[in-house]
PDB file of C-alpha atoms in Angstrom:
ATOM      1  CA  MET A   1       0.120   0.093   0.508  1.00  0.00           C
ATOM      2  CA  ILE A   2       1.153   3.693  -0.920  1.00  0.00           C
ATOM      3  CA  GLU A   3       2.332   6.041   2.010  1.00  0.00           C
ATOM      4  CA  THR A   4      -0.375   7.881   3.727  1.00  0.00           C
ATOM      5  CA  ARG A   5      -0.902  11.004   5.278  1.00  0.00           C
ATOM      6  CA  ILE A   6      -1.356   9.214   8.271  1.00  0.00           C
ATOM      7  CA  ASP A   7       1.551   7.086   7.854  1.00  0.00           C
ATOM      8  CA  ARG A   8       3.934  10.138   7.843  1.00  0.00           C
ATOM      9  CA  ARG A   9       2.548  12.028  10.623  1.00  0.00           C
ATOM     10  CA  PHE A  10       2.842   8.968  13.148  1.00  0.00           C
ATOM     11  CA  ALA A  11       6.348   8.659  11.732  1.00  0.00           C
ATOM     12  CA  LYS A  12       6.761  12.833  12.199  1.00  0.00           C
ATOM     13  CA  LEU A  13       5.780  12.477  15.843  1.00  0.00           C
ATOM     14  CA  LYS A  14       7.376   9.626  16.457  1.00  0.00           C
ATOM     15  CA  ALA A  15      10.777  11.120  15.792  1.00  0.00           C
ATOM     16  CA  GLU A  16       9.806  14.087  17.798  1.00  0.00           C
ATOM     17  CA  GLY A  17       9.036  11.751  20.605  1.00  0.00           C
ATOM     18  CA  ARG A  18       5.371  12.385  21.648  1.00  0.00           C
ATOM     19  CA  PRO A  19       2.327  10.872  20.986  1.00  0.00           C
ATOM     20  CA  ALA A  20      -0.411  12.397  18.342  1.00  0.00           C
ATOM     21  CA  LEU A  21      -3.668  13.933  19.475  1.00  0.00           C
ATOM     22  CA  VAL A  22      -6.534  12.600  17.314  1.00  0.00           C
ATOM     23  CA  THR A  23      -9.635  14.617  17.530  1.00  0.00           C
ATOM     24  CA  PHE A  24     -13.255  13.902  16.630  1.00  0.00           C
ATOM     25  CA  ILE A  25     -16.021  15.688  15.514  1.00  0.00           C
ATOM     26  CA  THR A  26     -19.356  14.891  13.759  1.00  0.00           C
ATOM     27  CA  ALA A  27     -19.698  16.118  10.245  1.00  0.00           C
ATOM     28  CA  GLY A  28     -22.194  18.791  10.477  1.00  0.00           C
ATOM     29  CA  ASP A  29     -22.800  19.248  13.797  1.00  0.00           C
ATOM     30  CA  PRO A  30     -24.179  21.774  14.591  1.00  0.00           C
ATOM     31  CA  ASP A  31     -24.794  22.687  11.012  1.00  0.00           C
ATOM     32  CA  LEU A  32     -22.785  22.660   8.011  1.00  0.00           C
ATOM     33  CA  ALA A  33     -20.781  26.266   8.071  1.00  0.00           C
ATOM     34  CA  THR A  34     -20.319  26.154  12.171  1.00  0.00           C
ATOM     35  CA  SER A  35     -18.752  22.219  11.150  1.00  0.00           C
ATOM     36  CA  GLN A  36     -16.376  23.174   8.532  1.00  0.00           C
ATOM     37  CA  ALA A  37     -15.206  26.467  10.397  1.00  0.00           C
ATOM     38  CA  ILE A  38     -14.521  23.505  13.536  1.00  0.00           C
ATOM     39  CA  LEU A  39     -13.217  21.210  10.929  1.00  0.00           C
ATOM     40  CA  ASP A  40     -10.881  23.819   9.393  1.00  0.00           C
ATOM     41  CA  ALA A  41      -9.525  25.084  12.625  1.00  0.00           C
ATOM     42  CA  LEU A  42      -8.368  21.875  14.668  1.00  0.00           C
ATOM     43  CA  PRO A  43      -4.857  21.670  13.300  1.00  0.00           C
ATOM     44  CA  GLU A  44      -3.720  25.010  13.992  1.00  0.00           C
ATOM     45  CA  ALA A  45      -5.412  24.403  17.791  1.00  0.00           C
ATOM     46  CA  GLY A  46      -3.347  21.128  18.368  1.00  0.00           C
ATOM     47  CA  SER A  47      -4.823  18.233  16.888  1.00  0.00           C
ATOM     48  CA  ASP A  48      -2.739  15.684  14.634  1.00  0.00           C
ATOM     49  CA  VAL A  49      -5.284  13.402  12.857  1.00  0.00           C
ATOM     50  CA  ILE A  50      -9.036  14.115  12.675  1.00  0.00           C
ATOM     51  CA  GLU A  51     -11.800  11.693  12.730  1.00  0.00           C
ATOM     52  CA  LEU A  52     -14.692  13.210  11.113  1.00  0.00           C
ATOM     53  CA  GLY A  53     -17.974  11.556  11.940  1.00  0.00           C
ATOM     54  CA  MET A  54     -20.436  10.051   9.493  1.00  0.00           C
ATOM     55  CA  PRO A  55     -23.589  10.953  10.624  1.00  0.00           C
ATOM     56  CA  PHE A  56     -26.121   7.981  10.420  1.00  0.00           C
ATOM     57  CA  SER A  57     -29.427   7.496  12.287  1.00  0.00           C
ATOM     58  CA  ASP A  58     -28.259   4.350  14.476  1.00  0.00           C
ATOM     59  CA  PRO A  59     -25.213   4.730  15.950  1.00  0.00           C
ATOM     60  CA  MET A  60     -25.150   2.087  18.298  1.00  0.00           C
ATOM     61  CA  ALA A  61     -21.481   2.457  19.822  1.00  0.00           C
ATOM     62  CA  GLU A  62     -22.205   5.694  20.605  1.00  0.00           C
ATOM     63  CA  GLY A  63     -22.832   7.186  23.835  1.00  0.00           C
ATOM     64  CA  VAL A  64     -25.470  10.306  24.490  1.00  0.00           C
ATOM     65  CA  PRO A  65     -22.858  13.026  23.535  1.00  0.00           C
ATOM     66  CA  ILE A  66     -21.942  11.604  19.951  1.00  0.00           C
ATOM     67  CA  GLN A  67     -25.645  10.132  19.746  1.00  0.00           C
ATOM     68  CA  LEU A  68     -26.840  13.718  20.150  1.00  0.00           C
ATOM     69  CA  SER A  69     -23.930  15.601  17.957  1.00  0.00           C
ATOM     70  CA  THR A  70     -25.241  13.100  15.189  1.00  0.00           C
ATOM     71  CA  GLN A  71     -28.741  14.386  15.535  1.00  0.00           C
ATOM     72  CA  ARG A  72     -28.743  17.615  15.568  1.00  0.00           C
ATOM     73  CA  SER A  73     -25.995  16.942  12.081  1.00  0.00           C
ATOM     74  CA  LEU A  74     -29.216  15.376  10.619  1.00  0.00           C
ATOM     75  CA  ALA A  75     -31.488  17.517  11.790  1.00  0.00           C
ATOM     76  CA  HIS A  76     -29.601  20.181   9.586  1.00  0.00           C
ATOM     77  CA  GLY A  77     -29.755  18.207   6.395  1.00  0.00           C
ATOM     78  CA  HIS A  78     -26.640  16.817   6.506  1.00  0.00           C
ATOM     79  CA  THR A  79     -25.299  14.078   3.888  1.00  0.00           C
ATOM     80  CA  MET A  80     -22.487  11.983   2.870  1.00  0.00           C
ATOM     81  CA  ASP A  81     -22.189  14.526   0.056  1.00  0.00           C
ATOM     82  CA  LYS A  82     -22.006  17.278   2.413  1.00  0.00           C
ATOM     83  CA  THR A  83     -19.095  15.176   4.371  1.00  0.00           C
ATOM     84  CA  LEU A  84     -17.059  14.311   1.609  1.00  0.00           C
ATOM     85  CA  GLN A  85     -17.263  18.321   0.362  1.00  0.00           C
ATOM     86  CA  MET A  86     -15.819  19.507   3.775  1.00  0.00           C
ATOM     87  CA  VAL A  87     -13.022  17.290   3.477  1.00  0.00           C
ATOM     88  CA  ARG A  88     -12.540  18.899  -0.276  1.00  0.00           C
ATOM     89  CA  ASP A  89     -12.985  22.209   1.421  1.00  0.00           C
ATOM     90  CA  PHE A  90     -10.207  21.236   4.113  1.00  0.00           C
ATOM     91  CA  ARG A  91      -8.049  20.314   1.705  1.00  0.00           C
ATOM     92  CA  LYS A  92      -8.191  23.774  -0.101  1.00  0.00           C
ATOM     93  CA  LYS A  93      -6.279  25.106   2.992  1.00  0.00           C
ATOM     94  CA  ASP A  94      -4.566  21.943   4.757  1.00  0.00           C
ATOM     95  CA  ASN A  95      -2.519  19.014   2.536  1.00  0.00           C
ATOM     96  CA  ASP A  96      -1.073  17.844   5.319  1.00  0.00           C
ATOM     97  CA  THR A  97      -3.334  16.608   8.328  1.00  0.00           C
ATOM     98  CA  PRO A  98      -4.340  13.463   7.992  1.00  0.00           C
ATOM     99  CA  ILE A  99      -8.410  12.893   7.788  1.00  0.00           C
ATOM    100  CA  VAL A 100     -10.284   9.357   8.752  1.00  0.00           C
ATOM    101  CA  LEU A 101     -13.520   8.938   8.564  1.00  0.00           C
ATOM    102  CA  MET A 102     -15.607   6.887  10.995  1.00  0.00           C
ATOM    103  CA  GLY A 103     -18.967   5.509  11.238  1.00  0.00           C
ATOM    104  CA  TYR A 104     -21.361   2.704   9.992  1.00  0.00           C
ATOM    105  CA  TYR A 105     -21.600   0.601   6.917  1.00  0.00           C
ATOM    106  CA  ASN A 106     -24.709   1.374   5.590  1.00  0.00           C
ATOM    107  CA  PRO A 107     -24.445   4.891   4.374  1.00  0.00           C
ATOM    108  CA  ILE A 108     -21.245   3.518   2.251  1.00  0.00           C
ATOM    109  CA  TYR A 109     -23.044   0.515   1.477  1.00  0.00           C
ATOM    110  CA  VAL A 110     -25.753   2.263  -0.574  1.00  0.00           C
ATOM    111  CA  ARG A 111     -23.031   4.107  -2.075  1.00  0.00           C
ATOM    112  CA  GLY A 112     -20.863   0.920  -2.832  1.00  0.00           C
ATOM    113  CA  SER A 113     -17.692   0.131  -1.692  1.00  0.00           C
ATOM    114  CA  GLU A 114     -15.414   0.810  -4.602  1.00  0.00           C
ATOM    115  CA  ALA A 115     -17.265   3.785  -5.938  1.00  0.00           C
ATOM    116  CA  PHE A 116     -16.974   5.270  -2.048  1.00  0.00           C
ATOM    117  CA  VAL A 117     -13.271   4.492  -1.498  1.00  0.00           C
ATOM    118  CA  LYS A 118     -12.406   6.093  -4.861  1.00  0.00           C
ATOM    119  CA  GLU A 119     -14.749   9.150  -3.953  1.00  0.00           C
ATOM    120  CA  ALA A 120     -13.551   9.285  -0.698  1.00  0.00           C
ATOM    121  CA  ARG A 121      -9.816   9.008  -1.603  1.00  0.00           C
ATOM    122  CA  GLU A 122     -10.280  11.838  -4.291  1.00  0.00           C
ATOM    123  CA  ALA A 123     -12.056  14.016  -1.452  1.00  0.00           C
ATOM    124  CA  GLY A 124      -8.649  14.014   0.439  1.00  0.00           C
ATOM    125  CA  VAL A 125     -10.014  11.030   2.968  1.00  0.00           C
ATOM    126  CA  ASP A 126      -6.608   9.065   4.669  1.00  0.00           C
ATOM    127  CA  GLY A 127      -8.368   6.342   6.418  1.00  0.00           C
ATOM    128  CA  LEU A 128     -11.893   4.672   7.487  1.00  0.00           C
ATOM    129  CA  ILE A 129     -12.944   3.576  10.633  1.00  0.00           C
ATOM    130  CA  VAL A 130     -16.215   1.560  10.045  1.00  0.00           C
ATOM    131  CA  VAL A 131     -17.089   0.070  13.591  1.00  0.00           C
ATOM    132  CA  ASP A 132     -19.721  -2.648  12.427  1.00  0.00           C
ATOM    133  CA  VAL A 133     -17.426  -4.731   9.544  1.00  0.00           C
ATOM    134  CA  PRO A 134     -15.866  -7.414  11.123  1.00  0.00           C
ATOM    135  CA  ALA A 135     -12.634  -8.694  10.481  1.00  0.00           C
ATOM    136  CA  GLU A 136     -13.842 -11.610   9.010  1.00  0.00           C
ATOM    137  CA  GLU A 137     -15.723  -9.315   6.015  1.00  0.00           C
ATOM    138  CA  ASP A 138     -12.570  -7.853   5.083  1.00  0.00           C
ATOM    139  CA  ASN A 139     -14.110  -8.179   1.371  1.00  0.00           C
ATOM    140  CA  GLU A 140     -16.918  -5.759   2.129  1.00  0.00           C
ATOM    141  CA  LEU A 141     -14.985  -2.843   2.526  1.00  0.00           C
ATOM    142  CA  CYS A 142     -11.316  -3.384   3.954  1.00  0.00           C
ATOM    143  CA  ILE A 143      -9.459  -5.017   0.953  1.00  0.00           C
ATOM    144  CA  PRO A 144     -11.398  -2.110  -1.441  1.00  0.00           C
ATOM    145  CA  ALA A 145     -10.315   0.540   0.980  1.00  0.00           C
ATOM    146  CA  ILE A 146      -6.569  -0.889   0.569  1.00  0.00           C
ATOM    147  CA  GLU A 147      -6.481  -1.435  -2.789  1.00  0.00           C
ATOM    148  CA  GLY A 148      -8.021   1.925  -3.092  1.00  0.00           C
ATOM    149  CA  GLY A 149      -5.328   3.802  -1.258  1.00  0.00           C
ATOM    150  CA  VAL A 150      -7.162   4.167   1.983  1.00  0.00           C
ATOM    151  CA  ASN A 151      -5.954   2.951   5.172  1.00  0.00           C
ATOM    152  CA  PHE A 152      -8.343   0.838   7.064  1.00  0.00           C
ATOM    153  CA  ILE A 153      -8.457   1.326  10.755  1.00  0.00           C
ATOM    154  CA  ARG A 154      -9.716  -1.443  13.034  1.00  0.00           C
ATOM    155  CA  LEU A 155     -10.835  -1.322  17.039  1.00  0.00           C
ATOM    156  CA  THR A 156      -9.152  -3.575  19.372  1.00  0.00           C
ATOM    157  CA  THR A 157     -10.828  -3.732  23.154  1.00  0.00           C
ATOM    158  CA  PRO A 158     -10.319  -4.925  26.280  1.00  0.00           C
ATOM    159  CA  THR A 159     -12.063  -8.203  25.146  1.00  0.00           C
ATOM    160  CA  THR A 160     -10.159  -8.926  21.950  1.00  0.00           C
ATOM    161  CA  ASP A 161      -7.753 -11.776  23.378  1.00  0.00           C
ATOM    162  CA  ASN A 162      -4.467 -13.222  21.709  1.00  0.00           C
ATOM    163  CA  LYS A 163      -5.972 -15.505  19.663  1.00  0.00           C
ATOM    164  CA  ARG A 164      -8.332 -12.793  18.241  1.00  0.00           C
ATOM    165  CA  LEU A 165      -6.093 -10.195  17.880  1.00  0.00           C
ATOM    166  CA  PRO A 166      -3.887 -11.261  14.773  1.00  0.00           C
ATOM    167  CA  THR A 167      -7.233 -11.516  12.861  1.00  0.00           C
ATOM    168  CA  VAL A 168      -8.412  -8.142  13.534  1.00  0.00           C
ATOM    169  CA  LEU A 169      -5.028  -6.819  12.360  1.00  0.00           C
ATOM    170  CA  GLU A 170      -4.497  -8.898   9.473  1.00  0.00           C
ATOM    171  CA  ASN A 171      -5.645  -5.800   7.156  1.00  0.00           C
ATOM    172  CA  THR A 172      -5.258  -2.905   9.107  1.00  0.00           C
ATOM    173  CA  SER A 173      -3.187  -0.090   8.582  1.00  0.00           C
ATOM    174  CA  GLY A 174      -2.419   3.437   9.318  1.00  0.00           C
ATOM    175  CA  PHE A 175      -3.042   2.645  13.586  1.00  0.00           C
ATOM    176  CA  VAL A 176      -4.342   0.235  15.638  1.00  0.00           C
ATOM    177  CA  TYR A 177      -7.405   1.958  17.713  1.00  0.00           C
ATOM    178  CA  TYR A 178      -7.708   0.766  20.941  1.00  0.00           C
ATOM    179  CA  VAL A 179     -10.617   1.552  23.345  1.00  0.00           C
ATOM    180  CA  SER A 180      -9.864   1.541  26.660  1.00  0.00           C
ATOM    181  CA  VAL A 181     -12.969   0.687  28.313  1.00  0.00           C
ATOM    182  CA  THR A 182     -16.084  -1.705  27.675  1.00  0.00           C
ATOM    183  CA  GLY A 183     -19.370   0.074  26.566  1.00  0.00           C
ATOM    184  CA  VAL A 184     -20.039   3.454  24.364  1.00  0.00           C
ATOM    185  CA  THR A 185     -18.278   6.131  24.080  1.00  0.00           C
ATOM    186  CA  GLY A 186     -17.805   8.475  26.395  1.00  0.00           C
ATOM    187  CA  ALA A 187     -18.997   6.212  29.071  1.00  0.00           C
ATOM    188  CA  ALA A 188     -16.161   5.940  31.335  1.00  0.00           C
ATOM    189  CA  ALA A 189     -12.268   7.020  32.017  1.00  0.00           C
ATOM    190  CA  ALA A 190      -9.746   4.985  30.907  1.00  0.00           C
ATOM    191  CA  ASP A 191      -6.934   3.499  33.365  1.00  0.00           C
ATOM    192  CA  ALA A 192      -4.024   4.230  32.516  1.00  0.00           C
ATOM    193  CA  ALA A 193      -2.054   1.083  34.067  1.00  0.00           C
ATOM    194  CA  ASN A 194      -4.547  -0.920  32.108  1.00  0.00           C
ATOM    195  CA  VAL A 195      -4.154   0.869  29.172  1.00  0.00           C
ATOM    196  CA  ALA A 196      -0.239   0.344  29.777  1.00  0.00           C
ATOM    197  CA  GLN A 197      -0.527  -3.222  29.684  1.00  0.00           C
ATOM    198  CA  ALA A 198      -2.880  -3.509  26.636  1.00  0.00           C
ATOM    199  CA  VAL A 199      -0.494  -1.351  24.308  1.00  0.00           C
ATOM    200  CA  SER A 200       2.297  -3.372  25.068  1.00  0.00           C
ATOM    201  CA  ARG A 201       0.073  -6.524  24.112  1.00  0.00           C
ATOM    202  CA  ILE A 202      -0.742  -5.238  20.964  1.00  0.00           C
ATOM    203  CA  LYS A 203       2.550  -4.110  20.248  1.00  0.00           C
ATOM    204  CA  SER A 204       3.587  -7.454  20.429  1.00  0.00           C
ATOM    205  CA  HIS A 205       1.612  -8.305  17.211  1.00  0.00           C
ATOM    206  CA  THR A 206       1.857  -5.387  14.915  1.00  0.00           C
ATOM    207  CA  GLU A 207       4.499  -2.724  14.383  1.00  0.00           C
ATOM    208  CA  LEU A 208       1.355  -0.089  13.660  1.00  0.00           C
ATOM    209  CA  PRO A 209       1.025   2.959  16.011  1.00  0.00           C
ATOM    210  CA  VAL A 210      -1.397   2.198  19.030  1.00  0.00           C
ATOM    211  CA  ALA A 211      -3.939   5.093  19.145  1.00  0.00           C
ATOM    212  CA  VAL A 212      -6.407   5.246  22.623  1.00  0.00           C
ATOM    213  CA  GLY A 213      -9.594   6.416  23.098  1.00  0.00           C
ATOM    214  CA  PHE A 214     -13.014   6.394  24.756  1.00  0.00           C
ATOM    215  CA  GLY A 215     -12.690   8.189  28.457  1.00  0.00           C
ATOM    216  CA  ILE A 216     -10.249  10.981  27.495  1.00  0.00           C
ATOM    217  CA  LYS A 217     -11.367  14.118  28.345  1.00  0.00           C
ATOM    218  CA  THR A 218      -9.030  16.363  30.057  1.00  0.00           C
ATOM    219  CA  ALA A 219      -5.269  17.527  29.661  1.00  0.00           C
ATOM    220  CA  GLU A 220      -3.926  14.968  32.766  1.00  0.00           C
ATOM    221  CA  GLN A 221      -5.675  12.371  31.241  1.00  0.00           C
ATOM    222  CA  ALA A 222      -4.207  12.289  27.983  1.00  0.00           C
ATOM    223  CA  GLU A 223      -0.958  12.925  29.389  1.00  0.00           C
ATOM    224  CA  GLU A 224      -0.940   9.618  31.515  1.00  0.00           C
ATOM    225  CA  ILE A 225      -2.567   7.733  28.805  1.00  0.00           C
ATOM    226  CA  GLY A 226       0.349   9.109  26.144  1.00  0.00           C
ATOM    227  CA  LYS A 227       2.834   8.225  28.020  1.00  0.00           C
ATOM    228  CA  ASN A 228       2.071   4.773  26.409  1.00  0.00           C
ATOM    229  CA  ALA A 229       0.038   5.227  23.701  1.00  0.00           C
ATOM    230  CA  ASP A 230       1.056   6.791  20.101  1.00  0.00           C
ATOM    231  CA  GLY A 231      -2.087   8.308  19.688  1.00  0.00           C
ATOM    232  CA  VAL A 232      -4.665   9.927  22.350  1.00  0.00           C
ATOM    233  CA  VAL A 233      -8.328  10.033  21.123  1.00  0.00           C
ATOM    234  CA  VAL A 234     -10.584  12.735  21.785  1.00  0.00           C
ATOM    235  CA  GLY A 235     -14.228  13.242  20.997  1.00  0.00           C
ATOM    236  CA  SER A 236     -16.790  13.192  23.396  1.00  0.00           C
ATOM    237  CA  VAL A 237     -15.494  15.914  25.256  1.00  0.00           C
ATOM    238  CA  LEU A 238     -15.279  18.030  21.976  1.00  0.00           C
ATOM    239  CA  VAL A 239     -19.020  17.298  20.553  1.00  0.00           C
ATOM    240  CA  GLU A 240     -20.093  18.164  24.402  1.00  0.00           C
ATOM    241  CA  ALA A 241     -18.297  21.912  24.052  1.00  0.00           C
ATOM    242  CA  ILE A 242     -19.999  22.213  21.009  1.00  0.00           C
ATOM    243  CA  ARG A 243     -23.821  21.304  22.706  1.00  0.00           C
ATOM    244  CA  LYS A 244     -22.823  23.292  25.605  1.00  0.00           C
ATOM    245  CA  SER A 245     -21.961  26.549  23.332  1.00  0.00           C
ATOM    246  CA  LEU A 246     -25.166  26.527  21.644  1.00  0.00           C
ATOM    247  CA  ASP A 247     -28.282  28.940  22.563  1.00  0.00           C
ATOM    248  CA  GLU A 248     -31.390  28.047  23.920  1.00  0.00           C
ATOM    249  CA  THR A 249     -32.935  27.287  20.381  1.00  0.00           C
ATOM    250  CA  GLY A 250     -30.059  24.598  19.796  1.00  0.00           C
ATOM    251  CA  LYS A 251     -27.992  27.103  17.169  1.00  0.00           C
ATOM    252  CA  ALA A 252     -24.333  27.649  17.125  1.00  0.00           C
ATOM    253  CA  THR A 253     -22.932  31.006  18.565  1.00  0.00           C
ATOM    254  CA  ASN A 254     -19.937  33.419  18.192  1.00  0.00           C
ATOM    255  CA  GLN A 255     -18.810  30.836  20.875  1.00  0.00           C
ATOM    256  CA  THR A 256     -19.073  27.591  19.012  1.00  0.00           C
ATOM    257  CA  GLN A 257     -15.508  27.287  17.368  1.00  0.00           C
ATOM    258  CA  ALA A 258     -13.623  28.687  20.384  1.00  0.00           C
ATOM    259  CA  ALA A 259     -15.241  25.950  22.850  1.00  0.00           C
ATOM    260  CA  VAL A 260     -14.050  23.113  20.853  1.00  0.00           C
ATOM    261  CA  THR A 261     -10.487  24.657  19.942  1.00  0.00           C
ATOM    262  CA  GLU A 262      -9.810  25.947  23.566  1.00  0.00           C
ATOM    263  CA  VAL A 263     -10.369  21.945  24.626  1.00  0.00           C
ATOM    264  CA  VAL A 264      -8.335  21.215  22.021  1.00  0.00           C
ATOM    265  CA  ARG A 265      -5.264  23.245  22.792  1.00  0.00           C
ATOM    266  CA  SER A 266      -5.699  21.789  26.460  1.00  0.00           C
ATOM    267  CA  LEU A 267      -5.690  18.496  25.462  1.00  0.00           C
ATOM    268  CA  ARG A 268      -2.447  19.286  23.046  1.00  0.00           C
ATOM    269  CA  MET A 269      -0.576  20.447  26.132  1.00  0.00           C
ATOM    270  CA  GLY A 270      -1.198  17.265  27.846  1.00  0.00           C
ATOM    271  CA  VAL A 271      -0.088  15.024  24.606  1.00  0.00           C
ATOM    272  CA  GLU A 272       3.140  17.176  24.632  1.00  0.00           C
ATOM    273  CA  LYS A 273       3.648  16.536  28.697  1.00  0.00           C
ATOM    274  CA  ALA A 274       3.488  12.618  27.751  1.00  0.00           C
ATOM    275  CA  ARG A 275       7.096  12.344  27.036  1.00  0.00           C
ATOM    276  CA  LYS A 276       9.301  14.487  29.035  1.00  0.00           C
TER     277      LYS A 276
END
């Protein structure tokens, strides 16, 4: 597979001796224009890799904050076409920061896997995280993604044992996303000691970077997790910042973008302290 922006970014950060800050927002939340402004502002605020959620009506792995962000996006008529256009518009200003589309298979399936991968790659997408396509079904989307030059990033969890892990990792590329707690997104805080053991175990099976997510909300937590992980993934705290910034009618305010970037800057300070 050809080298991607994800490969280059993690290699650069490894050379610098610090973990990546991976940030998640839902495309179109709370509306298209505000979401685009937030997306465009994330790199300067400190994001190294961006996960852009593809809104879907049944986000079964998500906790309440991301479910609500999806509802806000869909209520404003957001579509996959608009998500891909957001990436195109982002690429007019930033050709270096990796973008990973994250979500569920249904919106991809209806477009056709190969057609979707081609369109996503041309828009400037570097990777996919699709949580409901198991490793046993790699021919559905994973293989077309790899053949199309897009990293396919898989999730591992505390319940992914050593027997299962090689199957999960077989066609994974870009990085491995370790879900540090069982349950839905934003449900609990990660335990740094358990994460360290898990990252070590995963690394014994792969040379890929390991990014850790779920339950990381503060700079202090990011610092602790970043001492062992190659990347620290944050999402629920960012979409909550959006929600709290909205006015009484649920519309964006002049504080919405700043609410997100302020949190990102704080988290970036945490990951920068992780290896000092």
